[in-house]
XYZ file of C-alpha atoms in Angstrom:
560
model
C 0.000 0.000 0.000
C 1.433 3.539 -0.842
C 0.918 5.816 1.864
C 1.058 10.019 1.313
C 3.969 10.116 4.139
C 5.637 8.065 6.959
C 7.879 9.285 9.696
C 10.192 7.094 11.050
C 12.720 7.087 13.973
C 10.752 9.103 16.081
C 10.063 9.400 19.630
C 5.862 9.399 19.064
C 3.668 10.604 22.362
C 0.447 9.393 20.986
C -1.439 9.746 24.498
C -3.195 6.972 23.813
C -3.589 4.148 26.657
C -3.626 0.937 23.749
C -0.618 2.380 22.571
C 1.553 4.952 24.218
C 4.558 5.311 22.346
C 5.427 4.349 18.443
C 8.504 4.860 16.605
C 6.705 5.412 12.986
C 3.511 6.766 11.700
C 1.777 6.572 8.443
C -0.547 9.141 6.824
C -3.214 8.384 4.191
C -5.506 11.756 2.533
C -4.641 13.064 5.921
C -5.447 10.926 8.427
C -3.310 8.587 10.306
C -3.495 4.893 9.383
C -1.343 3.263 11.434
C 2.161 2.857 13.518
C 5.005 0.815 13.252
C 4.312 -3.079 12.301
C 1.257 -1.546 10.910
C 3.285 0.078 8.697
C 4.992 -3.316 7.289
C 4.710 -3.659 3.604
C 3.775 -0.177 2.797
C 5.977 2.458 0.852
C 4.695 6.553 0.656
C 5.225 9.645 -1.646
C 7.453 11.302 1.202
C 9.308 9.286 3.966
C 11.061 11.098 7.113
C 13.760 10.619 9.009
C 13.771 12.364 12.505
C 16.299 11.002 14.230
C 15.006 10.440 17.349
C 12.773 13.935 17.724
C 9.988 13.361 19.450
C 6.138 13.868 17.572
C 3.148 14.764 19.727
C -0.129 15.711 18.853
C -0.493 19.279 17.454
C -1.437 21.441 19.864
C -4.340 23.231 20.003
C -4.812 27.139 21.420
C -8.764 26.752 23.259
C -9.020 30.956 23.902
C -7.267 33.176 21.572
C -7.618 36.284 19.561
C -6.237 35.483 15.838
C -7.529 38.621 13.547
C -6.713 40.985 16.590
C -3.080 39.700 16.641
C -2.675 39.320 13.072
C -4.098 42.747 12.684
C -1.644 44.003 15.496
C 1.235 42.662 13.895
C 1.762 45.756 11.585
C 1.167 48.130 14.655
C 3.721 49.526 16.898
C 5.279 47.066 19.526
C 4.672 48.813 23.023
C 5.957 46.459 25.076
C 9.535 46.776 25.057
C 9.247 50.778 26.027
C 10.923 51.224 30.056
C 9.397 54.665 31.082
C 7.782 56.635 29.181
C 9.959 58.901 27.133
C 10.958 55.340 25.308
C 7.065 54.966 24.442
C 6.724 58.590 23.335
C 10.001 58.019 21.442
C 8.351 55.369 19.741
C 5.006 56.979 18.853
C 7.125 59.919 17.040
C 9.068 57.558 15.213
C 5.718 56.119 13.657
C 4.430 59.362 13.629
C 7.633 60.402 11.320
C 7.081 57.014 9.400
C 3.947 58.155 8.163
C 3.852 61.782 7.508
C 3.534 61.250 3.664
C 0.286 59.679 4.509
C -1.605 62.269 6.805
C -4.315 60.224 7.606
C -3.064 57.426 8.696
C -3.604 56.213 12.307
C -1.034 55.312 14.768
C -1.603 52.114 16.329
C 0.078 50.279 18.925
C -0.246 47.115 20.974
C 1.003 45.775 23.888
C 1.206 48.412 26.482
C 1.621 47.395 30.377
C 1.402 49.644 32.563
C 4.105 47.776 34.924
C 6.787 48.961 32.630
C 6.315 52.542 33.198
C 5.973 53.094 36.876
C 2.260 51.989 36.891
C 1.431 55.438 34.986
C -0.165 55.704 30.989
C 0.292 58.226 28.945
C -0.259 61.411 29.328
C -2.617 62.855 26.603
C -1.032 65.849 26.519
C 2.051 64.629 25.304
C -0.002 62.109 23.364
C -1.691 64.936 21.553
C 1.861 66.849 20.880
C 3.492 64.317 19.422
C 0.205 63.355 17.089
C -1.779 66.709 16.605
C -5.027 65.652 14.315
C -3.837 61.963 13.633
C -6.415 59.237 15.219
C -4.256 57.148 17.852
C -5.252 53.916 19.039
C -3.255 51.876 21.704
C -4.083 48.420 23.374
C -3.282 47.931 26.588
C -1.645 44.113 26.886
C -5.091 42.789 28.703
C -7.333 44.236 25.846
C -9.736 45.588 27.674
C -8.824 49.056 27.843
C -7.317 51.372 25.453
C -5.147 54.811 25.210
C -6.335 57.522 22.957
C -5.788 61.247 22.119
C -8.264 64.196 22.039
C -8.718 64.052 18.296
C -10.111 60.751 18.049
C -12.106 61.349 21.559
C -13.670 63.858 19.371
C -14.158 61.877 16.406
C -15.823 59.184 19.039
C -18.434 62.332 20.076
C -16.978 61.953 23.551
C -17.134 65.820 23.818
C -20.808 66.067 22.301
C -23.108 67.551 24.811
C -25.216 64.962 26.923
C -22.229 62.044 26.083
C -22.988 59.403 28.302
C -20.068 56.596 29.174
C -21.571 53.090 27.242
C -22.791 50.525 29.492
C -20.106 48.727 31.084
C -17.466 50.602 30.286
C -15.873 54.085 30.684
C -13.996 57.149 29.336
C -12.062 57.460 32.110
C -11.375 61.201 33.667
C -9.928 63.192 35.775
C -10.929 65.094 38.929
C -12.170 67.857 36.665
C -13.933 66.098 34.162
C -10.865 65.895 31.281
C -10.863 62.712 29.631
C -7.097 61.212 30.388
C -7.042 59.119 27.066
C -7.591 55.723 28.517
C -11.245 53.942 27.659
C -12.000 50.835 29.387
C -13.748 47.566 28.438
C -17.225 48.223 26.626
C -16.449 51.510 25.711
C -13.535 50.896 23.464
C -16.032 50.175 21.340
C -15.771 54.524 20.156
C -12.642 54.069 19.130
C -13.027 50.914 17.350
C -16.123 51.652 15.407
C -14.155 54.494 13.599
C -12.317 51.726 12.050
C -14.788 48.634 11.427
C -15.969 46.892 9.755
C -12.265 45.503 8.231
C -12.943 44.596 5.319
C -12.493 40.399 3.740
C -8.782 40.941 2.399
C -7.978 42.846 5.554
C -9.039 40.406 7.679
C -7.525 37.244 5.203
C -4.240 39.472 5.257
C -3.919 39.242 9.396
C -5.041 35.315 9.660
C -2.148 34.625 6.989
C -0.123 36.348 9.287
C -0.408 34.940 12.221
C -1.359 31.803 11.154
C 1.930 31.311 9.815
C 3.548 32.249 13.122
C 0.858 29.767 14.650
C 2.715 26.722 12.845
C 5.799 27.606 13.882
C 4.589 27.099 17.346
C 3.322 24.205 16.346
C -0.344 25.026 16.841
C -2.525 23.193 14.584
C -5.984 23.895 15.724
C -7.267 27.121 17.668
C -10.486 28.652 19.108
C -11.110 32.542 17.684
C -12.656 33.605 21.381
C -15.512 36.166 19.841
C -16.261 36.967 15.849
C -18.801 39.334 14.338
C -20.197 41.896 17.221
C -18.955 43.418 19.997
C -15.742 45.239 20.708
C -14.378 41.984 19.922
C -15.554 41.659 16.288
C -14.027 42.616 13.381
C -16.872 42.046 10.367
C -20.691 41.018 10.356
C -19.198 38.854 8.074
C -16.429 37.745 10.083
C -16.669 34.237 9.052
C -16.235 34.263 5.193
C -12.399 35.770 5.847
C -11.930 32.679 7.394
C -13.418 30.686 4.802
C -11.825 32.684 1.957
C -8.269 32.093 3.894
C -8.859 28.760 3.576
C -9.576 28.662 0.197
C -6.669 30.472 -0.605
C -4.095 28.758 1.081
C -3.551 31.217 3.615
C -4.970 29.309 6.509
C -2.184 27.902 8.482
C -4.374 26.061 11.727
C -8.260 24.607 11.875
C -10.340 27.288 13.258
C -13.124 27.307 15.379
C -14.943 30.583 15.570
C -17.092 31.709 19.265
C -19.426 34.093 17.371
C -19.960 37.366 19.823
C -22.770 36.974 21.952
C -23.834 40.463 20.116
C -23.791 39.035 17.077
C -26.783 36.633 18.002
C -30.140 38.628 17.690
C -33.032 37.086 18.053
C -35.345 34.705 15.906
C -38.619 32.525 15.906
C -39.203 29.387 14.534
C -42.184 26.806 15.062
C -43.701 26.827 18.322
C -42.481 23.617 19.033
C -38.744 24.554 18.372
C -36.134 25.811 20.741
C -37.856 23.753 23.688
C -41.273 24.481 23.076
C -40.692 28.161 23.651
C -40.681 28.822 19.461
C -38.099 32.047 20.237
C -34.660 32.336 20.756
C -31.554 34.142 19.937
C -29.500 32.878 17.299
C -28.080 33.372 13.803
C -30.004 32.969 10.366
C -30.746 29.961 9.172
C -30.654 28.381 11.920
C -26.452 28.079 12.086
C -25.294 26.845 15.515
C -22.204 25.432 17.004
C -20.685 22.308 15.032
C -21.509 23.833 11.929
C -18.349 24.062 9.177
C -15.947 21.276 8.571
C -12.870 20.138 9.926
C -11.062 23.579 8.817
C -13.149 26.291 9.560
C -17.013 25.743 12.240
C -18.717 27.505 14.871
C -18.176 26.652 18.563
C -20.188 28.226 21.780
C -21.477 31.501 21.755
C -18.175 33.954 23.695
C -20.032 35.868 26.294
C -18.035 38.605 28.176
C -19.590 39.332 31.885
C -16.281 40.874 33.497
C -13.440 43.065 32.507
C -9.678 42.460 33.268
C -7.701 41.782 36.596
C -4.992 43.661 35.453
C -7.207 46.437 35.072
C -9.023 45.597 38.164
C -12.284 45.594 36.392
C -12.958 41.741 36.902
C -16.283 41.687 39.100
C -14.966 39.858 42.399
C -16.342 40.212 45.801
C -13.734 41.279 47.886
C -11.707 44.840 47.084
C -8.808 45.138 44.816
C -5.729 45.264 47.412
C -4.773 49.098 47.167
C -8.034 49.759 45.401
C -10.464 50.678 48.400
C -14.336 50.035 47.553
C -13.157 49.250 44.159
C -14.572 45.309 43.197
C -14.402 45.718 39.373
C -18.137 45.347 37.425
C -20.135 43.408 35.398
C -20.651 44.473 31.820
C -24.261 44.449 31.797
C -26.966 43.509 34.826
C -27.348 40.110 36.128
C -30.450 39.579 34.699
C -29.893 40.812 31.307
C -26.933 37.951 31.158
C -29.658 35.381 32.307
C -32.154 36.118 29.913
C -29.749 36.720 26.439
C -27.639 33.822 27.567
C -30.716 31.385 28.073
C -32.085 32.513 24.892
C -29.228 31.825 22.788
C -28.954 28.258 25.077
C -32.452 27.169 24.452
C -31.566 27.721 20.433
C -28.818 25.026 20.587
C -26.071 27.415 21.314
C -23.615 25.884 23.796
C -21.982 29.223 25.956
C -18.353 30.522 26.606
C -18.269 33.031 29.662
C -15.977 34.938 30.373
C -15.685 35.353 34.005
C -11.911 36.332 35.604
C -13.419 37.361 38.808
C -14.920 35.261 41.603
C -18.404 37.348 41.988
C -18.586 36.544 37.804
C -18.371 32.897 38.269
C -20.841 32.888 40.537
C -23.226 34.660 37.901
C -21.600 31.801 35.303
C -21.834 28.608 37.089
C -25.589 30.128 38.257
C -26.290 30.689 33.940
C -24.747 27.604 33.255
C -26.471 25.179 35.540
C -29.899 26.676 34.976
C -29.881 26.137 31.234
C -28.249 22.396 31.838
C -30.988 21.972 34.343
C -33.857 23.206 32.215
C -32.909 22.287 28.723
C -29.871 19.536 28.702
C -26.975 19.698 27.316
C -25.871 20.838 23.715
C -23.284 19.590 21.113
C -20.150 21.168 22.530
C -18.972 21.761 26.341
C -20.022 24.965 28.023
C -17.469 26.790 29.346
C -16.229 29.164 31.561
C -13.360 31.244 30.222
C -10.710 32.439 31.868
C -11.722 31.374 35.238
C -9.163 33.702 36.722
C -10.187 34.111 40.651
C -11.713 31.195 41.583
C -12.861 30.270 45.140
C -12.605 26.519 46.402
C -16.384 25.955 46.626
C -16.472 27.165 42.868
C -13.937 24.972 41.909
C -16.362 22.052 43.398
C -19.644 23.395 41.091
C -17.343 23.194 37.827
C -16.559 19.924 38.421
C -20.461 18.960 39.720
C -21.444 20.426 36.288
C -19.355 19.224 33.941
C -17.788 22.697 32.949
C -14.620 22.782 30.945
C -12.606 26.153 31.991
C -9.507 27.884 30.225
C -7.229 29.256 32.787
C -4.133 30.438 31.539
C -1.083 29.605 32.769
C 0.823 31.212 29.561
C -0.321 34.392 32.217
C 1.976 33.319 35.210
C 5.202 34.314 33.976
C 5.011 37.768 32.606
C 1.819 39.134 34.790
C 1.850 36.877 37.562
C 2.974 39.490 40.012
C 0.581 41.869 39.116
C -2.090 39.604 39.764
C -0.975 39.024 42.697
C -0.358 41.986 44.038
C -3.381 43.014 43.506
C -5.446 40.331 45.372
C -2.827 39.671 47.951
C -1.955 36.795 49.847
C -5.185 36.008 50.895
C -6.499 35.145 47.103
C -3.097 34.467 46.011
C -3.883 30.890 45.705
C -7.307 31.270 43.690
C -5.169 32.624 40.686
C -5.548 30.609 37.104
C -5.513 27.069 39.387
C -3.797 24.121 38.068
C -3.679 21.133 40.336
C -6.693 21.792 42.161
C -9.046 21.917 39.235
C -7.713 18.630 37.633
C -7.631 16.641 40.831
C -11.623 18.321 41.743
C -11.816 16.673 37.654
C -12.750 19.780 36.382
C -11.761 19.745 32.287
C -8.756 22.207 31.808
C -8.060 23.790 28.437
C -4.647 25.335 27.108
C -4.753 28.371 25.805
C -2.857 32.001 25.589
C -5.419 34.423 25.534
C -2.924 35.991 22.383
C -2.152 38.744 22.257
C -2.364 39.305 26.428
C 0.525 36.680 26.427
C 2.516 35.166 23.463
C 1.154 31.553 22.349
C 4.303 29.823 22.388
C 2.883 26.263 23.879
C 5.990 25.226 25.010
C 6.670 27.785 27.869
C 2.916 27.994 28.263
C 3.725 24.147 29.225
C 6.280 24.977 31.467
C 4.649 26.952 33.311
C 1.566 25.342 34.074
C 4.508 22.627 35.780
C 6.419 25.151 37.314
C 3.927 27.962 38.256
C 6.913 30.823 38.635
C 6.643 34.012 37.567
C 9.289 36.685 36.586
C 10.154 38.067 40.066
C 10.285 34.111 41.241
C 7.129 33.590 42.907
C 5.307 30.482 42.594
C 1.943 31.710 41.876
C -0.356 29.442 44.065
C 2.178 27.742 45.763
C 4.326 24.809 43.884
C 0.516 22.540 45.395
C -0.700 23.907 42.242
C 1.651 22.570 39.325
C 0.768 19.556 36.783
C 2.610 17.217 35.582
C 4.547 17.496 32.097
C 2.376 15.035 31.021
C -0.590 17.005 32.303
C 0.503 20.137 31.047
C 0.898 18.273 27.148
C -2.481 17.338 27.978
C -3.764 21.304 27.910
C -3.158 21.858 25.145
C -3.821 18.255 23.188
C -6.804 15.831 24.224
C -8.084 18.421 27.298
C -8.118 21.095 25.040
C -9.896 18.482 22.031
C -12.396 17.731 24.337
C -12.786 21.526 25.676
C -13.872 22.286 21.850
C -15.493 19.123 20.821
C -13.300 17.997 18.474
C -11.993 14.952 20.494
C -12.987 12.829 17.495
C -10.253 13.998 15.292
C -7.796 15.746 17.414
C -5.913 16.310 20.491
C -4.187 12.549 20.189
C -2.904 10.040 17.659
C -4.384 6.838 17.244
C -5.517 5.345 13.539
C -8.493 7.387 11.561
C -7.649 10.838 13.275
C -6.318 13.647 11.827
C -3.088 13.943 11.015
C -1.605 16.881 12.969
C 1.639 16.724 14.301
C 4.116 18.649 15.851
C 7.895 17.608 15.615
C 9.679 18.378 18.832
C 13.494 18.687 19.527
C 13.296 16.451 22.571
C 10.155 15.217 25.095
C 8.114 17.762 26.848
C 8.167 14.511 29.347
C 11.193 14.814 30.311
C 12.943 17.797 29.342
C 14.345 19.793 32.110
C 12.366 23.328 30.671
C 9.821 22.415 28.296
C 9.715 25.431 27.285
C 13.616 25.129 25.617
C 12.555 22.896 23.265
C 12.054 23.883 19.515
C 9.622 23.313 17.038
C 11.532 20.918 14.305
C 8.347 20.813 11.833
C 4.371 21.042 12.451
C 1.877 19.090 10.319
C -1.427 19.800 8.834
C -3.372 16.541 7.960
C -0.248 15.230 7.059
C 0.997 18.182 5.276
C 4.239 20.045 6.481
C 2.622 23.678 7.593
C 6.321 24.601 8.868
C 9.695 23.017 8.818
C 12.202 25.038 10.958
C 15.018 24.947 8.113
C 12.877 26.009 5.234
C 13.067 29.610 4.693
C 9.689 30.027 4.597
C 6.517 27.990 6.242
C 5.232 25.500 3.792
C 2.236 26.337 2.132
C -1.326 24.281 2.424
C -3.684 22.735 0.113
C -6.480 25.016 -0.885
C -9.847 23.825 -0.319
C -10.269 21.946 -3.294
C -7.759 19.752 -2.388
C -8.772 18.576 0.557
């Protein structure tokens, strides 16, 4: 039999309890049909050496942000700024860069306010150094941003009766002056001077980062919130991805969380949507499941919270130097109920965000009402993020059957933060490890990109070794997982997290054929996250090979 491709000498993780380890694997219109003696007899089109590297499944990133990033990539890089004359250094660079084009924007991402003192900008300055030009900065956490008085204008902000959007804020000062930062719901001025992207736009920025995706070796990913919202990019978010598919320029499966905004409601026969005949959904009747193996619709996202680094994560104790301040909800209690039971009762399964303890009360409440009164849909619900969660909540997750994404890719570059600004107290509630896989609770890799970089590997390292940059182990070293549980994140946990267990997040014979080529065993390697990425496949298809000057390209649609 001629196979399409067979490694051989490899070091193969399959995760599979029949069969654990494998030296070769064969791939067949890509699929996997077997492992070693299967193999006997059979010759293929491409055969590979690896010499002992080490193949696991490809991984998969649950909660990310992959049109926001790839749109970001073109924008100025904040983050490396110390202090603030470095940031406004780099803003009149950019603003030099593009004086032959006066009406151009200056974007930039990845802002933290730990790098400068714990200040932002000043708009004044901000305003000197770009006059008239629309500015638009994301803060690392993407839930606030920094503007100047131009665009604030453009945005009405200074129209008379202006009113702040619910649940969020221009923030001010003492006097009333807006300081240039907007928070959470209300980002949402600055960003509808600039949507809807348009298809190429948007096919443009998933080429992008898709291709920086494979060299991660990430193979499958969830797009946390598409077509409404601040989080949108297009009412028609979903034909980029289909077009980047079609075109070759999709480098990962995608699974798409349409916006919970993006739902409006609908009616069908009385009978429908469990006898109520009304619900919230998309046309057509489209729910969750719907698309193929490249490109489908998972759970509805639904943000309830803002940020903890902006301390505007709803929890029920005050921010530690933040007196009477316990962050917010985005909208009222019951207004969540009602939406989010609508768009349940129309086959919708839900992703909530909820960082904050007091919002995953309101989320494990949502959830277990609609399991209770309507069963269970095609995919897991979930509550995303998780970020401060008590004991007792850890307990209903698990009662429930909840899959959550905490993530750990967080620890090491905003650790700290987080916990300073809980304290000791809450310290050990922070984006849990150990405790929500003994309670059984389903945990999901992911990187929340662009809030933290999506390379698996140290994401993997540090859900093992929990330390963050100033060398505290956030939640105590009680909280790690194993190596093996950490591969697990972001491989058959994560599968299962999205539903796609079927075809993904292991290797065993009739599952896709998505691989990622290792320099050595996440196992047992000292710091997983030292390893490199040798190669990542696609269905059997090489979507990056670490010596080839450029990622391989994928079949088009047609082809596959």
């Amino acid at each position: 039999m001629k196979l399409d491709l067979i490694l051989r000498g490899a070091n193969i993780i399959t995760l599979e309890p029949e069969r654990p380890t494998a030296s070769s694997v064969g791939v067949l219109n890509g699929r996997i049909v077997g492992f070693d003696e299967e193999l006997d007899g059979c010759t293929a089109t491409r055969v590979e050496q690896l010499e002992g590297a080490t193949v696991v499944p490809g991984f998969i990133d649950a909660h990310c942000h992959t049109t926001w990033w790839g749109l970001g990539l073109s924008a100025v890089d904040l983050e490396p700024a110390r202090g603030m004359e470095e940031l406004y250094a780099l803003l009149e660079a950019e603003v030099e860069r593009l004086a032959d084009d006066p009406g151009a924007w200056v974007k930039g991402t990845g802002f933290n306010h730990k790098h400068h003192g714990g200040a932002f900008p000043d708009i004044d300055r901000l305003d000197a150094i770009t006059g008239d030009r629309p500015l638009y900065l994301r803060h690392v956490s993407g839930h606030s941003s920094i503007t100047n008085t131009a665009t604030l204008g453009l945005a009405g902000v200074f129209a008379p009766g202006f009113e702040d959007p619910e649940g969020g804020a221009v923030l001010r000062t003492a006097n009333g002056s807006p300081t240039g930062v907007v928070e959470e719901s209300a980002q949402a001025l600055i960003q509808n001077l600039l949507l809807p992207y348009s298809i190429p736009q948007i096919v443009k920025a998933l080429d992008d980062a898709t291709t920086r995706y494979a060299a991660e070796g990430i193979t499958s990913f969830t797009e946390a919130g598409i077509g409404g919202g601040w989080i949108g990019h297009s009412p028609i978010e979903v034909q980029a991805y289909l077009s980047a598919h079609r075109a070759g320029r999709l480098r990962a499966r995608a699974q798409l969380m349409p916006a919970l905004d993006a739902l409006h409601p609908i009616s069908a026969n009385a009978a429908d949507m469990h006898g109520k005949g009304t619900g919230r959904g998309l046309d057509l009747g489209a729910i969750a499941g719907f698309g193929n193996e490249w490109v489908s619709l998972g759970p509805v996202k639904v943000f309830m919270d803002g940020s903890l680094l902006g301390a505007t994560a709803a929890v029920t104790e005050d921010y530690c130097g933040h007196p009477h301040n316990t962050g917010y909800l985005l909208e009222g209690p019951q207004a969540y109920r009602d939406k989010v039971s609508e768009a349940y009762r129309a086959g919708w399964p839900i992703a909530l965000h909820a960082i904050g303890d007091a919002a995953i009360d309101l989320a494990l409440d949502i959830i277990g009402h609609c399991q209770d009164q309507y069963g269970r849909n095609c995919l897991p619900n979930r509550i995303e993020h998780f970020g401060i969660a008590r004991p007792d909540q850890v307990e209903r997750a698990a009662a429930a059957g909840i899959a959550v994404t905490p993530q750990a890719a967080f620890i090491g570059p905003l650790g700290d933060q987080f916990a300073e600004l809980v304290g000791p107290e809450r310290e050990g509630w922070l984006y849990r490890g150990r405790s929500l896989v003994d309670a059984g609770v389903l945990v999901a890799g992911s990187s929340d990109l662009p809030v933290a970089d999506n390379n698996v590997r140290r994401g993997m390292q540090s859900w093992v070794d929990r330390t963050t940059e100033n060398g505290l182990i956030l939640g105590g070293a009680g909280e790690g997982l194993t190596p093996e549980e950490a591969l697990r994140t972001y491989t058959e946990w994560a599968a299962m997290a999205t539903g796609t267990d079927g075809d993904r997040g292991t290797l065993r014979a009739g599952k896709l054929a998505d691989f990622v080529v290792l320099s050595g065993s996440p196992l047992t390697a000292p710091d997983i996250g030292a390893l490199d990425v040798v190669a990542t496949l696609l269905g059997g298809t090489f979507s990056y090979e670490q010596h080839a000057k450029t990622p391989a390209l994928l079949p088009n649609g047609d082809n596959k």
